[in-house]
PDB file of C-alpha atoms in Angstrom:
ATOM      1  CA  MET A   1      79.498  84.587  49.752  1.00 87.00           C
ATOM      2  CA  TYR A   2      76.731  86.406  51.082  1.00 95.00           C
ATOM      3  CA  GLU A   3      73.262  84.587  51.118  1.00 95.00           C
ATOM      4  CA  GLN A   4      71.566  86.467  48.392  1.00 96.00           C
ATOM      5  CA  GLU A   5      74.302  85.619  46.090  1.00 95.00           C
ATOM      6  CA  LYS A   6      73.374  81.905  46.359  1.00 93.00           C
ATOM      7  CA  ILE A   7      69.807  82.748  45.214  1.00 93.00           C
ATOM      8  CA  ASN A   8      68.987  82.397  41.444  1.00 93.00           C
ATOM      9  CA  PRO A   9      65.842  83.334  39.638  1.00 90.00           C
ATOM     10  CA  TYR A  10      65.532  80.106  37.489  1.00 87.00           C
ATOM     11  CA  GLU A  11      67.524  76.854  36.768  1.00 74.00           C
ATOM     12  CA  ALA A  12      70.691  75.855  38.512  1.00 70.00           C
ATOM     13  CA  GLY A  13      73.854  75.631  36.446  1.00 72.00           C
ATOM     14  CA  VAL A  14      73.405  78.793  34.599  1.00 84.00           C
ATOM     15  CA  GLU A  15      75.622  81.770  35.829  1.00 92.00           C
ATOM     16  CA  LYS A  16      73.633  83.983  38.064  1.00 94.00           C
ATOM     17  CA  THR A  17      74.588  87.243  36.175  1.00 94.00           C
ATOM     18  CA  GLN A  18      73.040  85.752  32.956  1.00 94.00           C
ATOM     19  CA  GLN A  19      69.836  84.779  34.720  1.00 94.00           C
ATOM     20  CA  VAL A  20      69.339  88.056  36.258  1.00 94.00           C
ATOM     21  CA  GLU A  21      69.773  89.588  32.841  1.00 95.00           C
ATOM     22  CA  GLN A  22      67.225  87.155  31.476  1.00 93.00           C
ATOM     23  CA  MET A  23      64.855  87.747  34.230  1.00 92.00           C
ATOM     24  CA  PHE A  24      64.728  91.750  33.917  1.00 93.00           C
ATOM     25  CA  ASP A  25      64.564  91.378  30.054  1.00 95.00           C
ATOM     26  CA  ARG A  26      61.317  89.374  30.608  1.00 92.00           C
ATOM     27  CA  ILE A  27      59.705  91.672  33.151  1.00 91.00           C
ATOM     28  CA  ALA A  28      60.812  94.845  31.518  1.00 91.00           C
ATOM     29  CA  PRO A  29      57.393  95.669  29.950  1.00 90.00           C
ATOM     30  CA  THR A  30      55.525  95.580  33.095  1.00 86.00           C
ATOM     31  CA  TYR A  31      58.398  96.378  35.566  1.00 86.00           C
ATOM     32  CA  ASP A  32      57.517  99.990  36.100  1.00 85.00           C
ATOM     33  CA  LYS A  33      53.723  99.349  36.696  1.00 80.00           C
ATOM     34  CA  LEU A  34      54.332  96.615  39.411  1.00 74.00           C
ATOM     35  CA  ASN A  35      57.013  98.793  40.974  1.00 73.00           C
ATOM     36  CA  HIS A  36      54.614 101.295  41.619  1.00 73.00           C
ATOM     37  CA  ARG A  37      51.647  99.333  42.550  1.00 70.00           C
ATOM     38  CA  LEU A  38      53.373  96.869  44.878  1.00 66.00           C
ATOM     39  CA  SER A  39      55.112  99.752  46.876  1.00 68.00           C
ATOM     40  CA  TRP A  40      51.734 101.855  46.905  1.00 69.00           C
ATOM     41  CA  ASP A  41      53.885 104.744  45.027  1.00 78.00           C
ATOM     42  CA  ILE A  42      55.914 105.027  48.097  1.00 89.00           C
ATOM     43  CA  ASP A  43      59.048 104.111  46.239  1.00 89.00           C
ATOM     44  CA  ARG A  44      58.933 107.473  44.499  1.00 90.00           C
ATOM     45  CA  GLY A  45      59.484 109.037  47.917  1.00 95.00           C
ATOM     46  CA  TRP A  46      62.326 106.686  48.944  1.00 96.00           C
ATOM     47  CA  ARG A  47      64.350 107.593  45.485  1.00 96.00           C
ATOM     48  CA  LYS A  48      63.792 111.455  46.393  1.00 97.00           C
ATOM     49  CA  LYS A  49      65.562 110.822  49.813  1.00 98.00           C
ATOM     50  CA  ALA A  50      68.253 108.926  48.366  1.00 98.00           C
ATOM     51  CA  ILE A  51      68.993 111.765  45.792  1.00 98.00           C
ATOM     52  CA  ARG A  52      68.624 114.441  48.715  1.00 98.00           C
ATOM     53  CA  GLN A  53      71.596 113.011  50.136  1.00 98.00           C
ATOM     54  CA  LEU A  54      73.887 114.084  47.231  1.00 98.00           C
ATOM     55  CA  MET A  55      72.297 117.570  46.886  1.00 98.00           C
ATOM     56  CA  PRO A  56      74.612 119.606  49.155  1.00 98.00           C
ATOM     57  CA  PHE A  57      77.647 118.344  47.023  1.00 98.00           C
ATOM     58  CA  ALA A  58      76.137 119.160  43.649  1.00 98.00           C
ATOM     59  CA  PRO A  59      77.730 116.424  41.537  1.00 98.00           C
ATOM     60  CA  LYS A  60      78.271 117.167  37.887  1.00 98.00           C
ATOM     61  CA  THR A  61      78.726 113.752  36.681  1.00 98.00           C
ATOM     62  CA  LEU A  62      76.877 110.750  37.903  1.00 98.00           C
ATOM     63  CA  LEU A  63      76.594 106.967  37.442  1.00 98.00           C
ATOM     64  CA  ASP A  64      73.706 105.252  38.120  1.00 98.00           C
ATOM     65  CA  ILE A  65      74.222 101.732  38.753  1.00 98.00           C
ATOM     66  CA  ALA A  66      71.550  98.941  38.037  1.00 97.00           C
ATOM     67  CA  THR A  67      69.498 101.900  36.506  1.00 98.00           C
ATOM     68  CA  GLY A  68      66.821  99.671  34.955  1.00 96.00           C
ATOM     69  CA  THR A  69      64.156 101.529  33.227  1.00 97.00           C
ATOM     70  CA  GLY A  70      65.728 104.894  34.431  1.00 97.00           C
ATOM     71  CA  ASP A  71      63.306 106.051  36.932  1.00 96.00           C
ATOM     72  CA  PHE A  72      66.023 106.878  39.226  1.00 97.00           C
ATOM     73  CA  ALA A  73      68.378 108.432  36.729  1.00 98.00           C
ATOM     74  CA  ILE A  74      65.504 110.888  35.535  1.00 98.00           C
ATOM     75  CA  LEU A  75      64.707 112.035  39.035  1.00 98.00           C
ATOM     76  CA  ALA A  76      68.510 112.527  39.925  1.00 98.00           C
ATOM     77  CA  ALA A  77      68.828 114.604  36.672  1.00 98.00           C
ATOM     78  CA  ARG A  78      65.757 116.750  37.646  1.00 98.00           C
ATOM     79  CA  MET A  79      66.786 117.278  41.116  1.00 98.00           C
ATOM     80  CA  LEU A  80      70.530 117.534  40.852  1.00 98.00           C
ATOM     81  CA  GLN A  81      70.836 118.985  37.256  1.00 98.00           C
ATOM     82  CA  PRO A  82      74.248 117.168  36.419  1.00 98.00           C
ATOM     83  CA  GLU A  83      76.090 117.829  33.342  1.00 98.00           C
ATOM     84  CA  ARG A  84      76.393 114.078  32.509  1.00 98.00           C
ATOM     85  CA  LEU A  85      74.472 111.154  33.817  1.00 98.00           C
ATOM     86  CA  VAL A  86      75.334 107.565  32.854  1.00 98.00           C
ATOM     87  CA  GLY A  87      72.813 104.927  33.563  1.00 98.00           C
ATOM     88  CA  ALA A  88      74.371 101.356  33.660  1.00 98.00           C
ATOM     89  CA  ASP A  89      72.746  97.812  33.513  1.00 98.00           C
ATOM     90  CA  ILE A  90      72.974  94.326  32.223  1.00 97.00           C
ATOM     91  CA  SER A  91      69.395  94.198  30.969  1.00 97.00           C
ATOM     92  CA  GLU A  92      69.118  95.891  27.505  1.00 98.00           C
ATOM     93  CA  GLY A  93      65.203  95.332  27.931  1.00 97.00           C
ATOM     94  CA  MET A  94      64.933  97.549  30.902  1.00 97.00           C
ATOM     95  CA  MET A  95      67.495 100.229  29.426  1.00 98.00           C
ATOM     96  CA  GLU A  96      65.514 100.484  26.134  1.00 98.00           C
ATOM     97  CA  ILE A  97      62.310 101.269  28.085  1.00 97.00           C
ATOM     98  CA  GLY A  98      64.672 103.826  29.989  1.00 98.00           C
ATOM     99  CA  ARG A  99      65.899 105.474  26.602  1.00 98.00           C
ATOM    100  CA  GLN A 100      62.417 105.986  25.499  1.00 97.00           C
ATOM    101  CA  LYS A 101      61.402 107.744  28.857  1.00 97.00           C
ATOM    102  CA  VAL A 102      64.433 109.814  28.807  1.00 98.00           C
ATOM    103  CA  LYS A 103      63.656 111.129  25.348  1.00 97.00           C
ATOM    104  CA  ALA A 104      60.107 111.970  26.276  1.00 97.00           C
ATOM    105  CA  GLU A 105      61.589 113.732  29.180  1.00 96.00           C
ATOM    106  CA  GLY A 106      63.910 115.836  26.984  1.00 97.00           C
ATOM    107  CA  LEU A 107      66.863 114.742  28.993  1.00 98.00           C
ATOM    108  CA  ASP A 108      68.616 112.524  26.366  1.00 95.00           C
ATOM    109  CA  GLY A 109      71.279 115.190  25.894  1.00 96.00           C
ATOM    110  CA  ILE A 110      72.247 114.482  29.815  1.00 98.00           C
ATOM    111  CA  ILE A 111      71.349 110.980  30.292  1.00 98.00           C
ATOM    112  CA  THR A 112      72.881 107.965  28.353  1.00 98.00           C
ATOM    113  CA  PHE A 113      72.472 104.245  28.974  1.00 98.00           C
ATOM    114  CA  GLU A 114      75.350 101.778  28.749  1.00 98.00           C
ATOM    115  CA  LYS A 115      75.278  97.715  29.194  1.00 98.00           C
ATOM    116  CA  GLU A 116      77.732  97.218  31.803  1.00 97.00           C
ATOM    117  CA  ASP A 117      78.615  94.271  34.159  1.00 95.00           C
ATOM    118  CA  CYS A 118      78.392  96.131  37.610  1.00 94.00           C
ATOM    119  CA  THR A 119      80.779  93.987  38.979  1.00 95.00           C
ATOM    120  CA  ALA A 120      83.536  94.685  36.395  1.00 97.00           C
ATOM    121  CA  LEU A 121      82.836  98.228  35.190  1.00 98.00           C
ATOM    122  CA  SER A 122      84.516  99.588  31.889  1.00 98.00           C
ATOM    123  CA  TYR A 123      85.255 103.189  33.361  1.00 98.00           C
ATOM    124  CA  PRO A 124      88.505 104.552  34.525  1.00 98.00           C
ATOM    125  CA  ASP A 125      89.335 105.170  38.136  1.00 98.00           C
ATOM    126  CA  ASN A 126      88.064 108.258  39.647  1.00 98.00           C
ATOM    127  CA  THR A 127      85.576 109.196  36.787  1.00 98.00           C
ATOM    128  CA  PHE A 128      82.423 110.089  38.623  1.00 98.00           C
ATOM    129  CA  ASP A 129      81.601 112.674  41.144  1.00 98.00           C
ATOM    130  CA  ALA A 130      78.840 110.424  42.644  1.00 98.00           C
ATOM    131  CA  VAL A 131      77.412 106.818  42.040  1.00 98.00           C
ATOM    132  CA  THR A 132      73.908 105.893  42.791  1.00 98.00           C
ATOM    133  CA  ALA A 133      71.902 102.701  42.841  1.00 98.00           C
ATOM    134  CA  ALA A 134      68.287 101.987  43.523  1.00 97.00           C
ATOM    135  CA  PHE A 135      66.872  98.590  44.308  1.00 95.00           C
ATOM    136  CA  GLY A 136      69.460  96.849  42.203  1.00 95.00           C
ATOM    137  CA  ILE A 137      72.785  95.859  44.297  1.00 97.00           C
ATOM    138  CA  ARG A 138      71.022  92.876  46.050  1.00 96.00           C
ATOM    139  CA  ASN A 139      70.983  91.234  42.764  1.00 95.00           C
ATOM    140  CA  PHE A 140      74.897  91.245  42.177  1.00 96.00           C
ATOM    141  CA  ALA A 141      76.464  88.035  41.494  1.00 95.00           C
ATOM    142  CA  ASP A 142      79.278  89.352  43.792  1.00 97.00           C
ATOM    143  CA  LEU A 143      78.418  92.173  46.180  1.00 98.00           C
ATOM    144  CA  ASP A 144      81.833  92.833  47.197  1.00 98.00           C
ATOM    145  CA  LYS A 145      83.037  93.089  43.608  1.00 98.00           C
ATOM    146  CA  GLY A 146      80.255  95.420  42.681  1.00 98.00           C
ATOM    147  CA  LEU A 147      80.688  97.782  45.786  1.00 98.00           C
ATOM    148  CA  THR A 148      84.590  97.881  45.193  1.00 98.00           C
ATOM    149  CA  GLU A 149      84.185  98.870  41.347  1.00 98.00           C
ATOM    150  CA  MET A 150      81.681 101.635  42.589  1.00 98.00           C
ATOM    151  CA  CYS A 151      84.218 102.987  44.953  1.00 98.00           C
ATOM    152  CA  ARG A 152      86.951 102.636  42.173  1.00 98.00           C
ATOM    153  CA  VAL A 153      85.021 104.746  39.690  1.00 98.00           C
ATOM    154  CA  VAL A 154      84.097 107.495  41.909  1.00 98.00           C
ATOM    155  CA  LYS A 155      86.387 110.569  42.455  1.00 98.00           C
ATOM    156  CA  PRO A 156      88.255 110.768  45.963  1.00 98.00           C
ATOM    157  CA  GLY A 157      85.827 112.754  48.172  1.00 98.00           C
ATOM    158  CA  GLY A 158      82.954 111.707  45.867  1.00 98.00           C
ATOM    159  CA  HIS A 159      79.840 110.108  47.373  1.00 98.00           C
ATOM    160  CA  LEU A 160      77.697 106.910  46.880  1.00 98.00           C
ATOM    161  CA  SER A 161      73.863 106.850  47.684  1.00 98.00           C
ATOM    162  CA  ILE A 162      71.935 103.671  47.721  1.00 98.00           C
ATOM    163  CA  ALA A 163      68.363 102.882  48.329  1.00 98.00           C
ATOM    164  CA  GLU A 164      67.531  99.280  48.759  1.00 97.00           C
ATOM    165  CA  LEU A 165      64.461  97.105  49.758  1.00 93.00           C
ATOM    166  CA  THR A 166      65.087  95.652  53.422  1.00 95.00           C
ATOM    167  CA  THR A 167      63.244  93.663  55.922  1.00 93.00           C
ATOM    168  CA  PRO A 168      61.616  95.618  58.881  1.00 91.00           C
ATOM    169  CA  VAL A 169      63.240  94.708  62.137  1.00 87.00           C
ATOM    170  CA  PHE A 170      60.343  95.580  64.675  1.00 83.00           C
ATOM    171  CA  PHE A 171      56.940  94.241  65.605  1.00 82.00           C
ATOM    172  CA  PRO A 172      54.090  94.390  64.038  1.00 83.00           C
ATOM    173  CA  MET A 173      55.704  95.683  60.519  1.00 79.00           C
ATOM    174  CA  LYS A 174      58.175  92.777  60.448  1.00 82.00           C
ATOM    175  CA  GLN A 175      55.380  90.143  60.709  1.00 85.00           C
ATOM    176  CA  LEU A 176      53.124  92.340  58.163  1.00 84.00           C
ATOM    177  CA  PHE A 177      55.935  92.638  55.700  1.00 79.00           C
ATOM    178  CA  HIS A 178      56.578  88.885  55.870  1.00 80.00           C
ATOM    179  CA  VAL A 179      52.983  88.132  55.047  1.00 79.00           C
ATOM    180  CA  TYR A 180      52.740  90.773  52.162  1.00 74.00           C
ATOM    181  CA  SER A 181      56.052  89.721  50.579  1.00 73.00           C
ATOM    182  CA  HIS A 182      55.200  86.027  50.619  1.00 75.00           C
ATOM    183  CA  SER A 183      51.633  86.111  49.535  1.00 75.00           C
ATOM    184  CA  VAL A 184      50.691  89.310  47.639  1.00 69.00           C
ATOM    185  CA  LEU A 185      53.795  90.288  46.024  1.00 70.00           C
ATOM    186  CA  PRO A 186      54.748  87.086  44.268  1.00 70.00           C
ATOM    187  CA  VAL A 187      51.196  86.298  43.378  1.00 71.00           C
ATOM    188  CA  TYR A 188      50.445  89.740  41.759  1.00 63.00           C
ATOM    189  CA  GLY A 189      53.822  89.806  40.355  1.00 61.00           C
ATOM    190  CA  ARG A 190      53.115  86.488  38.468  1.00 70.00           C
ATOM    191  CA  LEU A 191      49.807  87.703  37.275  1.00 66.00           C
ATOM    192  CA  ILE A 192      51.039  90.846  35.723  1.00 66.00           C
ATOM    193  CA  SER A 193      54.404  89.974  34.552  1.00 68.00           C
ATOM    194  CA  LYS A 194      53.714  86.418  33.455  1.00 71.00           C
ATOM    195  CA  ASP A 195      57.007  85.415  34.886  1.00 73.00           C
ATOM    196  CA  THR A 196      56.654  82.600  37.625  1.00 71.00           C
ATOM    197  CA  SER A 197      59.866  82.990  39.349  1.00 79.00           C
ATOM    198  CA  ALA A 198      60.975  86.676  39.030  1.00 75.00           C
ATOM    199  CA  TYR A 199      58.845  88.141  42.277  1.00 78.00           C
ATOM    200  CA  SER A 200      59.522  85.164  44.470  1.00 87.00           C
ATOM    201  CA  TYR A 201      63.233  85.550  43.782  1.00 89.00           C
ATOM    202  CA  LEU A 202      63.189  89.280  44.510  1.00 85.00           C
ATOM    203  CA  THR A 203      61.507  88.461  47.943  1.00 87.00           C
ATOM    204  CA  LYS A 204      64.054  85.952  48.998  1.00 92.00           C
ATOM    205  CA  THR A 205      66.924  88.430  48.104  1.00 94.00           C
ATOM    206  CA  ILE A 206      65.313  91.067  50.020  1.00 92.00           C
ATOM    207  CA  GLU A 207      65.321  88.706  53.141  1.00 93.00           C
ATOM    208  CA  ALA A 208      68.687  87.341  52.574  1.00 96.00           C
ATOM    209  CA  PHE A 209      70.520  90.593  51.750  1.00 97.00           C
ATOM    210  CA  PRO A 210      72.724  92.349  54.589  1.00 97.00           C
ATOM    211  CA  GLN A 211      71.276  95.444  56.007  1.00 96.00           C
ATOM    212  CA  GLY A 212      71.966  98.291  58.439  1.00 97.00           C
ATOM    213  CA  GLU A 213      75.123  98.117  60.601  1.00 97.00           C
ATOM    214  CA  ARG A 214      76.300  94.953  58.609  1.00 98.00           C
ATOM    215  CA  MET A 215      76.006  96.635  55.260  1.00 98.00           C
ATOM    216  CA  VAL A 216      77.935  99.729  56.557  1.00 98.00           C
ATOM    217  CA  GLY A 217      80.756  97.487  57.342  1.00 98.00           C
ATOM    218  CA  ILE A 218      80.696  95.932  53.821  1.00 98.00           C
ATOM    219  CA  LEU A 219      80.634  99.318  52.321  1.00 98.00           C
ATOM    220  CA  LYS A 220      83.829 100.334  54.317  1.00 98.00           C
ATOM    221  CA  LYS A 221      85.528  96.986  53.261  1.00 98.00           C
ATOM    222  CA  ALA A 222      84.866  98.030  49.625  1.00 98.00           C
ATOM    223  CA  GLY A 223      87.111 101.099  50.141  1.00 98.00           C
ATOM    224  CA  PHE A 224      84.593 103.916  51.500  1.00 98.00           C
ATOM    225  CA  ALA A 225      86.026 105.777  54.184  1.00 96.00           C
ATOM    226  CA  GLU A 226      82.591 106.948  55.799  1.00 96.00           C
ATOM    227  CA  ALA A 227      79.305 105.104  55.499  1.00 98.00           C
ATOM    228  CA  SER A 228      75.943 105.387  57.257  1.00 98.00           C
ATOM    229  CA  PHE A 229      72.308 104.177  56.915  1.00 98.00           C
ATOM    230  CA  LYS A 230      68.595 105.563  57.651  1.00 98.00           C
ATOM    231  CA  ARG A 231      65.785 103.229  57.492  1.00 97.00           C
ATOM    232  CA  LEU A 232      62.566 104.525  55.856  1.00 96.00           C
ATOM    233  CA  THR A 233      58.782 103.446  56.015  1.00 94.00           C
ATOM    234  CA  PHE A 234      59.404 101.148  59.304  1.00 93.00           C
ATOM    235  CA  GLY A 235      62.509  99.667  57.591  1.00 94.00           C
ATOM    236  CA  ILE A 236      60.934  98.471  54.241  1.00 93.00           C
ATOM    237  CA  CYS A 237      63.549 100.569  52.745  1.00 96.00           C
ATOM    238  CA  THR A 238      67.044 101.493  53.786  1.00 98.00           C
ATOM    239  CA  ILE A 239      69.128 104.396  52.354  1.00 98.00           C
ATOM    240  CA  TYR A 240      72.818 104.330  52.640  1.00 98.00           C
ATOM    241  CA  PHE A 241      75.357 107.067  51.976  1.00 98.00           C
ATOM    242  CA  ALA A 242      79.058 106.659  51.795  1.00 98.00           C
ATOM    243  CA  THR A 243      82.056 108.898  50.996  1.00 98.00           C
ATOM    244  CA  LYS A 244      85.306 107.907  49.357  1.00 98.00           C
TER     245      LYS A 244
END
């Protein structure tokens, strides 16, 4: 078990997947606003770089895991122009906002949302040309199962692109990020979302989540033949790229 899997948003004794679902349902109405403000809108650029990793391969069918309110799915549809894109998540509250955004963008003929446990996906083997995930896999109750499922549903020769928040490793950004993530982020998150636990939980999972070379090893263990990573914005975000 990885350290972030031991961290729960709320009370002990309730299965983690249920707690994560409850947390995201609660913060769904303010999630987008907080996401962009807390990252100073830099998260938009991180998403674009993660999607650009797939552009040379022109995938026609995509699965966006932990899709949330659909920001990554919408951007991927615009940049990659696939025939079909499925956004999968456990939070109906988040996906309902995503459905509204997709309809407003005129992309409801391409993007659909489906409630899925990302550690036990309902799709057949070798279904999608590519799988993506932005800022969600650190919430998996079982990271190995989740990544193995992502590998299972992507076609041989297909690709995985991940963007995930990470902790900087060098001075002074490492120290500055620690102060920001332990003071500004949880306090502002509580004020806007009215959830006293969610943003403290998110900070803890960022710090505990395996990153860099260690994450590359985990991706290979899940079944991907090749994997690499690149740190962005002094290591606040890391993008991973893997091939089945």
